Amino acid sequence: MKLIIQIPCLNEEKNLPATIADLPKHIPDIDDIEYLVISDGSTDRTVEVARELGVHHIVELRTNHGLGKAFSIGIEKALALGADIVVNTDGDNQYNGADIGKLIEPILRNEADFVVGSRPIANHPEFGFFKKKLQQLGSWTLRYISGTHIRDAASGFRAYSRNTCLRLFVYSTFSHCMETLIGAGAIGLRVESVDISVNPKTRQSRLFRNIYQYIARSAWTILTMFVFHSPGHFFLIWASLFYAGALVLGLRFIYLVYIVPVPEPGRTYLPSLILLCILGVIGTLFLFFAIFGELLRSQRRISEENLYLIRRLRLDMKKNMATTSGVRDNGLG
């Protein structure tokens, strides 16, 4: 059983030594543990420090692609190296490396395909009241959209089985955290969470400049991924809202014209009827969008399933070679 711990990095020369030192060297039921650093356009000595620390595999991206893209490239590299389980952690040493054994345990017991490390949000000493509530609201929204029961949707401390890595596709460049949860729920993967501890903060987040930018980008990512993975559900919600408005106006018209004993003389209901028609037409358009979106989603699922089968076949053929090569890969990606 081979475990690869991947670490996407952007200018982490100061934090990388502590992050690597914190990672486990031995875990029960794991035969081989290797580290993979993905330098996402770093302009400092991140790559050189990784080499000095003896990191087994390094992928250097010449320009910054974003966390979502760096994560995907790391997953592809880990699969090519024969990983049976991939753990993703951050280069700023936010997460406690000693919890990796706990993180992969549900996968080793074949009880989960995808495990998220849940931080102690309610008692996190570095989260203010507003940030705690935002994290809890975001996690609740992701639970609703994805159909999972994850308590900390924003946590980047995650473990994936080999089959899960083959099945998940990340299209966002901002972050993989939300999209992979929505995608996993959409294809019926078993997603679990375990409680983890965190280390003291070493730096500010580089994903966003302030909390308002984080809210805007997270909300946009959730919205676009919801439409992408569940277009029928999304557009049916909007169709229902417009149909409900049309129904209320229709019932109001029937009540005022046919039920009220003495209608107001000379009163016209033409504006309400026009609005009723507009709401009905918009609702019907959203219904068509829902149907069309589901047809496109079905076609994309077929394409992704074919790609999954091709990737699995190709990696199965190369797995023995990658496992037995024993060559440290410090090449540039």
mmCIF file of C-alpha atoms in Angstrom:
data_model
loop_
_atom_site.group_PDB
_atom_site.id
_atom_site.type_symbol
_atom_site.label_atom_id
_atom_site.label_comp_id
_atom_site.label_asym_id
_atom_site.label_seq_id
_atom_site.Cartn_x
_atom_site.Cartn_y
_atom_site.Cartn_z
ATOM 1 C CA MET A 1 0.000 0.000 0.000
ATOM 2 C CA LYS A 2 1.574 3.251 -1.166
ATOM 3 C CA LEU A 3 0.716 6.663 0.285
ATOM 4 C CA ILE A 4 1.749 9.900 -1.390
ATOM 5 C CA ILE A 5 1.377 13.118 0.595
ATOM 6 C CA GLN A 6 1.099 16.032 -1.811
ATOM 7 C CA ILE A 7 1.804 19.627 -0.830
ATOM 8 C CA PRO A 8 0.803 22.441 -3.235
ATOM 9 C CA CYS A 9 3.126 25.386 -2.516
ATOM 10 C CA LEU A 10 3.389 29.030 -3.440
ATOM 11 C CA ASN A 11 6.502 30.682 -1.974
ATOM 12 C CA GLU A 12 6.739 28.399 1.061
ATOM 13 C CA GLU A 13 10.525 28.315 1.554
ATOM 14 C CA LYS A 14 10.129 29.448 5.188
ATOM 15 C CA ASN A 15 7.307 27.065 6.154
ATOM 16 C CA LEU A 16 8.203 24.003 4.091
ATOM 17 C CA PRO A 17 10.888 22.640 6.495
ATOM 18 C CA ALA A 18 8.413 22.558 9.399
ATOM 19 C CA THR A 19 5.706 21.084 7.157
ATOM 20 C CA ILE A 20 7.964 18.247 5.957
ATOM 21 C CA ALA A 21 9.323 17.581 9.453
ATOM 22 C CA ASP A 22 5.745 17.246 10.717
ATOM 23 C CA LEU A 23 4.799 14.529 8.216
ATOM 24 C CA PRO A 24 4.771 10.889 9.346
ATOM 25 C CA LYS A 25 7.545 8.520 8.304
ATOM 26 C CA HIS A 26 5.679 5.319 9.201
ATOM 27 C CA ILE A 27 1.956 4.480 9.360
ATOM 28 C CA PRO A 28 0.505 1.037 10.178
ATOM 29 C CA ASP A 29 -0.690 -0.870 7.077
ATOM 30 C CA ILE A 30 1.194 1.517 4.770
ATOM 31 C CA ASP A 31 4.256 0.041 3.086
ATOM 32 C CA ASP A 32 5.593 3.143 1.383
ATOM 33 C CA ILE A 33 5.219 6.852 2.198
ATOM 34 C CA GLU A 34 6.456 9.459 -0.261
ATOM 35 C CA TYR A 35 6.159 13.240 -0.405
ATOM 36 C CA LEU A 36 5.225 15.279 -3.476
ATOM 37 C CA VAL A 37 5.687 19.064 -3.626
ATOM 38 C CA ILE A 38 3.924 21.055 -6.353
ATOM 39 C CA SER A 39 5.480 24.498 -6.676
ATOM 40 C CA ASP A 40 2.753 26.657 -8.213
ATOM 41 C CA GLY A 41 4.865 29.377 -9.809
ATOM 42 C CA SER A 42 6.945 30.043 -6.679
ATOM 43 C CA THR A 43 9.465 32.857 -7.038
ATOM 44 C CA ASP A 44 11.450 32.071 -3.885
ATOM 45 C CA ARG A 45 13.562 29.002 -2.997
ATOM 46 C CA THR A 46 10.645 26.610 -2.485
ATOM 47 C CA VAL A 47 11.963 24.098 -5.041
ATOM 48 C CA GLU A 48 15.555 24.275 -3.761
ATOM 49 C CA VAL A 49 14.407 23.854 -0.148
ATOM 50 C CA ALA A 50 12.281 20.859 -1.140
ATOM 51 C CA ARG A 51 15.309 19.230 -2.751
ATOM 52 C CA GLU A 52 17.468 19.971 0.295
ATOM 53 C CA LEU A 53 14.829 18.359 2.520
ATOM 54 C CA GLY A 54 14.915 15.182 0.449
ATOM 55 C CA VAL A 55 11.367 15.435 -0.905
ATOM 56 C CA HIS A 56 10.830 12.393 -3.098
ATOM 57 C CA HIS A 57 9.022 14.114 -5.977
ATOM 58 C CA ILE A 58 8.887 17.747 -7.079
ATOM 59 C CA VAL A 59 6.731 19.300 -9.788
ATOM 60 C CA GLU A 60 7.663 22.870 -10.659
ATOM 61 C CA LEU A 61 5.075 24.950 -12.511
ATOM 62 C CA ARG A 62 6.744 27.914 -14.164
ATOM 63 C CA THR A 63 3.736 30.211 -13.694
ATOM 64 C CA ASN A 64 1.015 30.400 -11.071
ATOM 65 C CA HIS A 65 -1.957 28.256 -12.124
ATOM 66 C CA GLY A 66 -4.074 28.557 -8.971
ATOM 67 C CA LEU A 67 -4.651 26.079 -6.156
ATOM 68 C CA GLY A 68 -7.293 24.080 -8.015
ATOM 69 C CA LYS A 69 -5.023 23.463 -11.012
ATOM 70 C CA ALA A 70 -1.976 22.726 -8.847
ATOM 71 C CA PHE A 71 -4.022 20.195 -6.884
ATOM 72 C CA SER A 72 -5.133 18.457 -10.105
ATOM 73 C CA ILE A 73 -1.586 18.300 -11.444
ATOM 74 C CA GLY A 74 -0.452 16.812 -8.142
ATOM 75 C CA ILE A 75 -3.168 14.150 -8.274
ATOM 76 C CA GLU A 76 -2.161 13.185 -11.813
ATOM 77 C CA LYS A 77 1.487 12.921 -10.755
ATOM 78 C CA ALA A 78 0.645 10.873 -7.669
ATOM 79 C CA LEU A 79 -1.397 8.440 -9.753
ATOM 80 C CA ALA A 80 1.438 8.095 -12.252
ATOM 81 C CA LEU A 81 3.737 7.274 -9.333
ATOM 82 C CA GLY A 82 1.491 4.407 -8.289
ATOM 83 C CA ALA A 83 -0.249 5.942 -5.273
ATOM 84 C CA ASP A 84 -2.963 3.849 -3.621
ATOM 85 C CA ILE A 85 -3.926 6.735 -1.313
ATOM 86 C CA VAL A 86 -3.241 10.456 -1.793
ATOM 87 C CA VAL A 87 -3.278 12.908 1.099
ATOM 88 C CA ASN A 88 -3.390 16.627 0.390
ATOM 89 C CA THR A 89 -2.046 19.080 2.956
ATOM 90 C CA ASP A 90 -0.995 22.735 2.938
ATOM 91 C CA GLY A 91 2.534 24.086 2.649
ATOM 92 C CA ASP A 92 2.060 26.514 5.541
ATOM 93 C CA ASN A 93 1.945 23.641 8.064
ATOM 94 C CA GLN A 94 -1.602 24.535 9.106
ATOM 95 C CA TYR A 95 -2.579 20.894 9.630
ATOM 96 C CA ASN A 96 -1.033 18.478 12.104
ATOM 97 C CA GLY A 97 0.876 15.813 10.180
ATOM 98 C CA ALA A 98 0.354 13.315 13.003
ATOM 99 C CA ASP A 99 -3.348 13.209 12.043
ATOM 100 C CA ILE A 100 -2.613 11.689 8.616
ATOM 101 C CA GLY A 101 -2.869 8.185 10.052
ATOM 102 C CA LYS A 102 -6.310 9.047 11.411
ATOM 103 C CA LEU A 103 -7.268 10.680 8.112
ATOM 104 C CA ILE A 104 -6.579 7.617 5.965
ATOM 105 C CA GLU A 105 -8.014 5.069 8.404
ATOM 106 C CA PRO A 106 -11.578 5.040 6.935
ATOM 107 C CA ILE A 107 -10.070 4.364 3.479
ATOM 108 C CA LEU A 108 -7.888 1.543 4.823
ATOM 109 C CA ARG A 109 -10.993 -0.003 6.436
ATOM 110 C CA ASN A 110 -12.855 0.394 3.110
ATOM 111 C CA GLU A 111 -15.466 2.567 4.804
ATOM 112 C CA ALA A 112 -14.841 5.686 2.709
ATOM 113 C CA ASP A 113 -13.504 6.795 -0.655
ATOM 114 C CA PHE A 114 -12.785 10.371 0.347
ATOM 115 C CA VAL A 115 -12.033 11.705 3.857
ATOM 116 C CA VAL A 116 -11.980 15.340 4.984
ATOM 117 C CA GLY A 117 -10.170 16.475 8.110
ATOM 118 C CA SER A 118 -12.565 18.632 10.130
ATOM 119 C CA ARG A 119 -10.961 21.457 12.069
ATOM 120 C CA PRO A 120 -12.419 22.544 15.439
ATOM 121 C CA ILE A 121 -14.270 25.500 13.869
ATOM 122 C CA ALA A 122 -16.387 26.417 16.912
ATOM 123 C CA ASN A 123 -13.342 26.406 19.208
ATOM 124 C CA HIS A 124 -10.687 27.541 16.746
ATOM 125 C CA PRO A 125 -8.569 30.104 18.643
ATOM 126 C CA GLU A 126 -7.621 32.049 15.493
ATOM 127 C CA PHE A 127 -11.132 32.344 14.023
ATOM 128 C CA GLY A 128 -13.247 35.320 15.028
ATOM 129 C CA PHE A 129 -17.004 35.082 15.569
ATOM 130 C CA PHE A 130 -17.814 36.319 12.049
ATOM 131 C CA LYS A 131 -15.406 33.891 10.376
ATOM 132 C CA LYS A 132 -16.714 30.962 12.430
ATOM 133 C CA LYS A 133 -20.268 31.695 11.344
ATOM 134 C CA LEU A 134 -19.193 32.047 7.701
ATOM 135 C CA GLN A 135 -17.361 28.712 7.849
ATOM 136 C CA GLN A 136 -20.386 27.018 9.393
ATOM 137 C CA LEU A 137 -22.760 28.587 6.852
ATOM 138 C CA GLY A 138 -20.501 27.577 3.964
ATOM 139 C CA SER A 139 -20.247 24.008 5.230
ATOM 140 C CA TRP A 140 -24.036 23.800 5.647
ATOM 141 C CA THR A 141 -24.504 25.053 2.074
ATOM 142 C CA LEU A 142 -22.024 22.491 0.744
ATOM 143 C CA ARG A 143 -23.738 19.707 2.689
ATOM 144 C CA TYR A 144 -27.052 20.646 1.123
ATOM 145 C CA ILE A 145 -25.709 20.934 -2.422
ATOM 146 C CA SER A 146 -23.420 17.881 -2.347
ATOM 147 C CA GLY A 147 -25.614 15.580 -0.259
ATOM 148 C CA THR A 148 -22.670 14.801 2.040
ATOM 149 C CA HIS A 149 -22.302 15.261 5.801
ATOM 150 C CA ILE A 150 -18.991 17.092 5.970
ATOM 151 C CA ARG A 151 -18.591 19.483 8.889
ATOM 152 C CA ASP A 152 -15.681 21.517 7.478
ATOM 153 C CA ALA A 153 -16.074 21.989 3.732
ATOM 154 C CA ALA A 154 -13.184 24.474 3.455
ATOM 155 C CA SER A 155 -10.579 22.136 4.949
ATOM 156 C CA GLY A 156 -7.790 21.274 2.511
ATOM 157 C CA PHE A 157 -6.547 18.379 4.662
ATOM 158 C CA ARG A 158 -7.975 15.418 2.750
ATOM 159 C CA ALA A 159 -7.360 11.809 1.809
ATOM 160 C CA TYR A 160 -8.422 10.180 -1.455
ATOM 161 C CA SER A 161 -8.417 6.568 -2.542
ATOM 162 C CA ARG A 162 -6.818 5.754 -5.886
ATOM 163 C CA ASN A 163 -10.215 5.146 -7.478
ATOM 164 C CA THR A 164 -11.499 8.491 -6.171
ATOM 165 C CA CYS A 165 -8.519 10.304 -7.693
ATOM 166 C CA LEU A 166 -9.338 8.708 -11.030
ATOM 167 C CA ARG A 167 -12.983 9.752 -10.862
ATOM 168 C CA LEU A 168 -12.723 13.351 -9.656
ATOM 169 C CA PHE A 169 -12.243 16.154 -12.171
ATOM 170 C CA VAL A 170 -11.455 19.702 -11.022
ATOM 171 C CA TYR A 171 -12.431 22.554 -13.343
ATOM 172 C CA SER A 172 -12.003 25.494 -10.960
ATOM 173 C CA THR A 173 -8.637 27.219 -10.547
ATOM 174 C CA PHE A 174 -9.563 28.996 -7.287
ATOM 175 C CA SER A 175 -9.728 25.999 -4.958
ATOM 176 C CA HIS A 176 -10.433 22.287 -5.134
ATOM 177 C CA CYS A 177 -12.127 22.041 -1.721
ATOM 178 C CA MET A 178 -15.696 22.883 -2.655
ATOM 179 C CA GLU A 179 -15.736 21.444 -6.163
ATOM 180 C CA THR A 180 -14.420 18.021 -5.171
ATOM 181 C CA LEU A 181 -17.098 17.719 -2.489
ATOM 182 C CA ILE A 182 -19.876 18.606 -4.929
ATOM 183 C CA GLY A 183 -18.410 16.279 -7.547
ATOM 184 C CA ALA A 184 -18.032 13.417 -5.062
ATOM 185 C CA GLY A 185 -21.629 13.774 -3.935
ATOM 186 C CA ALA A 186 -22.855 13.914 -7.529
ATOM 187 C CA ILE A 187 -21.242 10.583 -8.467
ATOM 188 C CA GLY A 188 -22.088 8.824 -5.210
ATOM 189 C CA LEU A 189 -18.664 8.489 -3.589
ATOM 190 C CA ARG A 190 -18.510 7.671 0.122
ATOM 191 C CA VAL A 191 -17.363 10.859 1.846
ATOM 192 C CA GLU A 192 -16.508 10.880 5.551
ATOM 193 C CA SER A 193 -14.832 13.283 7.952
ATOM 194 C CA VAL A 194 -12.571 12.884 10.963
ATOM 195 C CA ASP A 195 -11.691 15.398 13.656
ATOM 196 C CA ILE A 196 -8.199 16.854 13.380
ATOM 197 C CA SER A 197 -6.058 19.385 15.213
ATOM 198 C CA VAL A 198 -4.338 22.422 13.706
ATOM 199 C CA ASN A 199 -1.013 24.137 14.209
ATOM 200 C CA PRO A 200 -0.602 27.867 14.945
ATOM 201 C CA LYS A 201 -0.969 30.147 11.908
ATOM 202 C CA THR A 202 2.303 30.918 10.132
ATOM 203 C CA ARG A 203 1.047 33.384 7.520
ATOM 204 C CA GLN A 204 -2.055 34.976 5.993
ATOM 205 C CA SER A 205 -3.972 33.125 3.307
ATOM 206 C CA ARG A 206 -2.823 33.692 -0.269
ATOM 207 C CA LEU A 207 -6.126 32.624 -1.804
ATOM 208 C CA PHE A 208 -7.800 35.930 -0.952
ATOM 209 C CA ARG A 209 -6.847 39.415 0.238
ATOM 210 C CA ASN A 210 -9.687 39.876 2.713
ATOM 211 C CA ILE A 211 -12.799 38.169 4.031
ATOM 212 C CA TYR A 212 -15.054 39.917 1.505
ATOM 213 C CA GLN A 213 -13.067 38.594 -1.439
ATOM 214 C CA TYR A 214 -13.176 35.129 0.133
ATOM 215 C CA ILE A 215 -16.969 35.301 0.459
ATOM 216 C CA ALA A 216 -17.384 36.507 -3.128
ATOM 217 C CA ARG A 217 -15.064 33.904 -4.669
ATOM 218 C CA SER A 218 -16.402 31.062 -2.528
ATOM 219 C CA ALA A 219 -20.017 31.960 -3.314
ATOM 220 C CA TRP A 220 -19.232 32.155 -7.034
ATOM 221 C CA THR A 221 -17.441 28.790 -6.942
ATOM 222 C CA ILE A 222 -20.330 27.129 -5.093
ATOM 223 C CA LEU A 223 -22.873 28.613 -7.506
ATOM 224 C CA THR A 224 -21.003 27.674 -10.684
ATOM 225 C CA MET A 225 -20.205 24.158 -9.458
ATOM 226 C CA PHE A 226 -23.833 23.654 -8.398
ATOM 227 C CA VAL A 227 -24.974 24.611 -11.901
ATOM 228 C CA PHE A 228 -22.217 22.501 -13.453
ATOM 229 C CA HIS A 229 -22.890 19.315 -11.483
ATOM 230 C CA SER A 230 -26.655 19.647 -10.819
ATOM 231 C CA PRO A 231 -28.168 21.863 -13.551
ATOM 232 C CA GLY A 232 -31.592 20.218 -13.318
ATOM 233 C CA HIS A 233 -31.834 20.859 -9.583
ATOM 234 C CA PHE A 234 -30.608 24.454 -9.920
ATOM 235 C CA PHE A 235 -32.908 25.530 -12.745
ATOM 236 C CA LEU A 236 -35.918 23.679 -11.316
ATOM 237 C CA ILE A 237 -35.591 25.771 -8.164
ATOM 238 C CA TRP A 238 -35.822 28.958 -10.237
ATOM 239 C CA ALA A 239 -38.626 27.573 -12.396
ATOM 240 C CA SER A 240 -40.592 26.731 -9.245
ATOM 241 C CA LEU A 241 -40.159 30.267 -7.885
ATOM 242 C CA PHE A 242 -41.508 31.897 -11.066
ATOM 243 C CA TYR A 243 -44.327 29.364 -11.377
ATOM 244 C CA ALA A 244 -45.246 30.021 -7.745
ATOM 245 C CA GLY A 245 -45.453 33.758 -8.453
ATOM 246 C CA ALA A 246 -47.646 33.115 -11.487
ATOM 247 C CA LEU A 247 -49.870 30.795 -9.423
ATOM 248 C CA VAL A 248 -50.359 33.432 -6.713
ATOM 249 C CA LEU A 249 -51.367 36.041 -9.300
ATOM 250 C CA GLY A 250 -53.711 33.555 -11.005
ATOM 251 C CA LEU A 251 -55.438 32.656 -7.731
ATOM 252 C CA ARG A 252 -55.693 36.342 -6.851
ATOM 253 C CA PHE A 253 -57.356 37.065 -10.215
ATOM 254 C CA ILE A 254 -59.864 34.222 -9.761
ATOM 255 C CA TYR A 255 -60.685 35.394 -6.236
ATOM 256 C CA LEU A 256 -61.211 39.058 -7.167
ATOM 257 C CA VAL A 257 -63.206 38.353 -10.332
ATOM 258 C CA TYR A 258 -65.282 35.280 -9.504
ATOM 259 C CA ILE A 259 -65.464 35.041 -5.717
ATOM 260 C CA VAL A 260 -65.718 38.606 -4.409
ATOM 261 C CA PRO A 261 -69.475 39.371 -4.319
ATOM 262 C CA VAL A 262 -69.273 42.817 -5.899
ATOM 263 C CA PRO A 263 -66.129 43.517 -7.977
ATOM 264 C CA GLU A 264 -64.936 47.101 -8.070
ATOM 265 C CA PRO A 265 -66.606 48.835 -11.080
ATOM 266 C CA GLY A 266 -64.257 49.706 -13.901
ATOM 267 C CA ARG A 267 -61.253 47.960 -12.336
ATOM 268 C CA THR A 268 -58.926 46.269 -14.819
ATOM 269 C CA TYR A 269 -56.653 43.355 -13.993
ATOM 270 C CA LEU A 270 -54.623 43.595 -17.176
ATOM 271 C CA PRO A 271 -51.261 44.507 -15.477
ATOM 272 C CA SER A 272 -51.553 41.501 -13.153
ATOM 273 C CA LEU A 273 -52.382 39.190 -16.062
ATOM 274 C CA ILE A 274 -49.442 40.507 -18.071
ATOM 275 C CA LEU A 275 -47.145 39.912 -15.089
ATOM 276 C CA LEU A 276 -48.644 36.430 -14.675
ATOM 277 C CA CYS A 277 -47.808 35.623 -18.293
ATOM 278 C CA ILE A 278 -44.269 36.977 -17.942
ATOM 279 C CA LEU A 279 -43.650 34.885 -14.819
ATOM 280 C CA GLY A 280 -45.068 31.813 -16.530
ATOM 281 C CA VAL A 281 -42.904 32.295 -19.620
ATOM 282 C CA ILE A 282 -39.737 32.796 -17.534
ATOM 283 C CA GLY A 283 -40.580 29.738 -15.444
ATOM 284 C CA THR A 284 -40.995 27.693 -18.629
ATOM 285 C CA LEU A 285 -37.634 28.940 -19.921
ATOM 286 C CA PHE A 286 -35.963 27.802 -16.690
ATOM 287 C CA LEU A 287 -37.716 24.440 -17.068
ATOM 288 C CA PHE A 288 -36.222 24.084 -20.552
ATOM 289 C CA PHE A 289 -32.814 25.079 -19.142
ATOM 290 C CA ALA A 290 -33.171 22.309 -16.545
ATOM 291 C CA ILE A 291 -33.936 19.695 -19.198
ATOM 292 C CA PHE A 292 -31.174 20.888 -21.526
ATOM 293 C CA GLY A 293 -28.699 21.089 -18.642
ATOM 294 C CA GLU A 294 -29.437 17.520 -17.586
ATOM 295 C CA LEU A 295 -28.900 16.313 -21.149
ATOM 296 C CA LEU A 296 -25.512 18.063 -21.243
ATOM 297 C CA ARG A 297 -24.633 16.677 -17.810
ATOM 298 C CA SER A 298 -25.434 13.151 -18.988
ATOM 299 C CA GLN A 299 -23.149 13.577 -21.978
ATOM 300 C CA ARG A 300 -20.375 14.935 -19.762
ATOM 301 C CA ARG A 301 -20.784 12.012 -17.353
ATOM 302 C CA ILE A 302 -20.402 9.557 -20.234
ATOM 303 C CA SER A 303 -17.232 11.359 -21.343
ATOM 304 C CA GLU A 304 -15.856 11.394 -17.797
ATOM 305 C CA GLU A 305 -16.653 7.701 -17.335
ATOM 306 C CA ASN A 306 -14.829 6.860 -20.561
ATOM 307 C CA LEU A 307 -11.874 8.975 -19.465
ATOM 308 C CA TYR A 308 -11.904 7.240 -16.069
ATOM 309 C CA LEU A 309 -11.757 3.807 -17.715
ATOM 310 C CA ILE A 310 -8.914 4.887 -20.005
ATOM 311 C CA ARG A 311 -6.940 6.394 -17.132
ATOM 312 C CA ARG A 312 -7.468 3.338 -14.947
ATOM 313 C CA LEU A 313 -6.360 0.966 -17.693
ATOM 314 C CA ARG A 314 -3.284 3.045 -18.473
ATOM 315 C CA LEU A 315 -2.263 3.367 -14.830
ATOM 316 C CA ASP A 316 -2.854 -0.325 -14.124
ATOM 317 C CA MET A 317 -0.435 -1.134 -16.910
ATOM 318 C CA LYS A 318 2.180 1.239 -15.495
ATOM 319 C CA LYS A 319 1.632 0.618 -11.788
ATOM 320 C CA ASN A 320 4.170 -2.176 -11.378
ATOM 321 C CA MET A 321 6.798 -0.166 -13.219
ATOM 322 C CA ALA A 322 6.154 2.957 -11.115
ATOM 323 C CA THR A 323 6.093 0.964 -7.869
ATOM 324 C CA THR A 324 9.334 -0.943 -8.474
ATOM 325 C CA SER A 325 11.399 1.779 -10.145
ATOM 326 C CA GLY A 326 12.576 3.302 -6.859
ATOM 327 C CA VAL A 327 13.873 6.329 -8.709
ATOM 328 C CA ARG A 328 13.407 9.658 -7.021
ATOM 329 C CA ASP A 329 11.779 12.103 -9.366
ATOM 330 C CA ASN A 330 13.151 15.623 -9.027
ATOM 331 C CA GLY A 331 12.317 16.542 -12.601
ATOM 332 C CA LEU A 332 10.517 19.702 -13.472
ATOM 333 C CA GLY A 333 6.869 19.430 -14.485
#
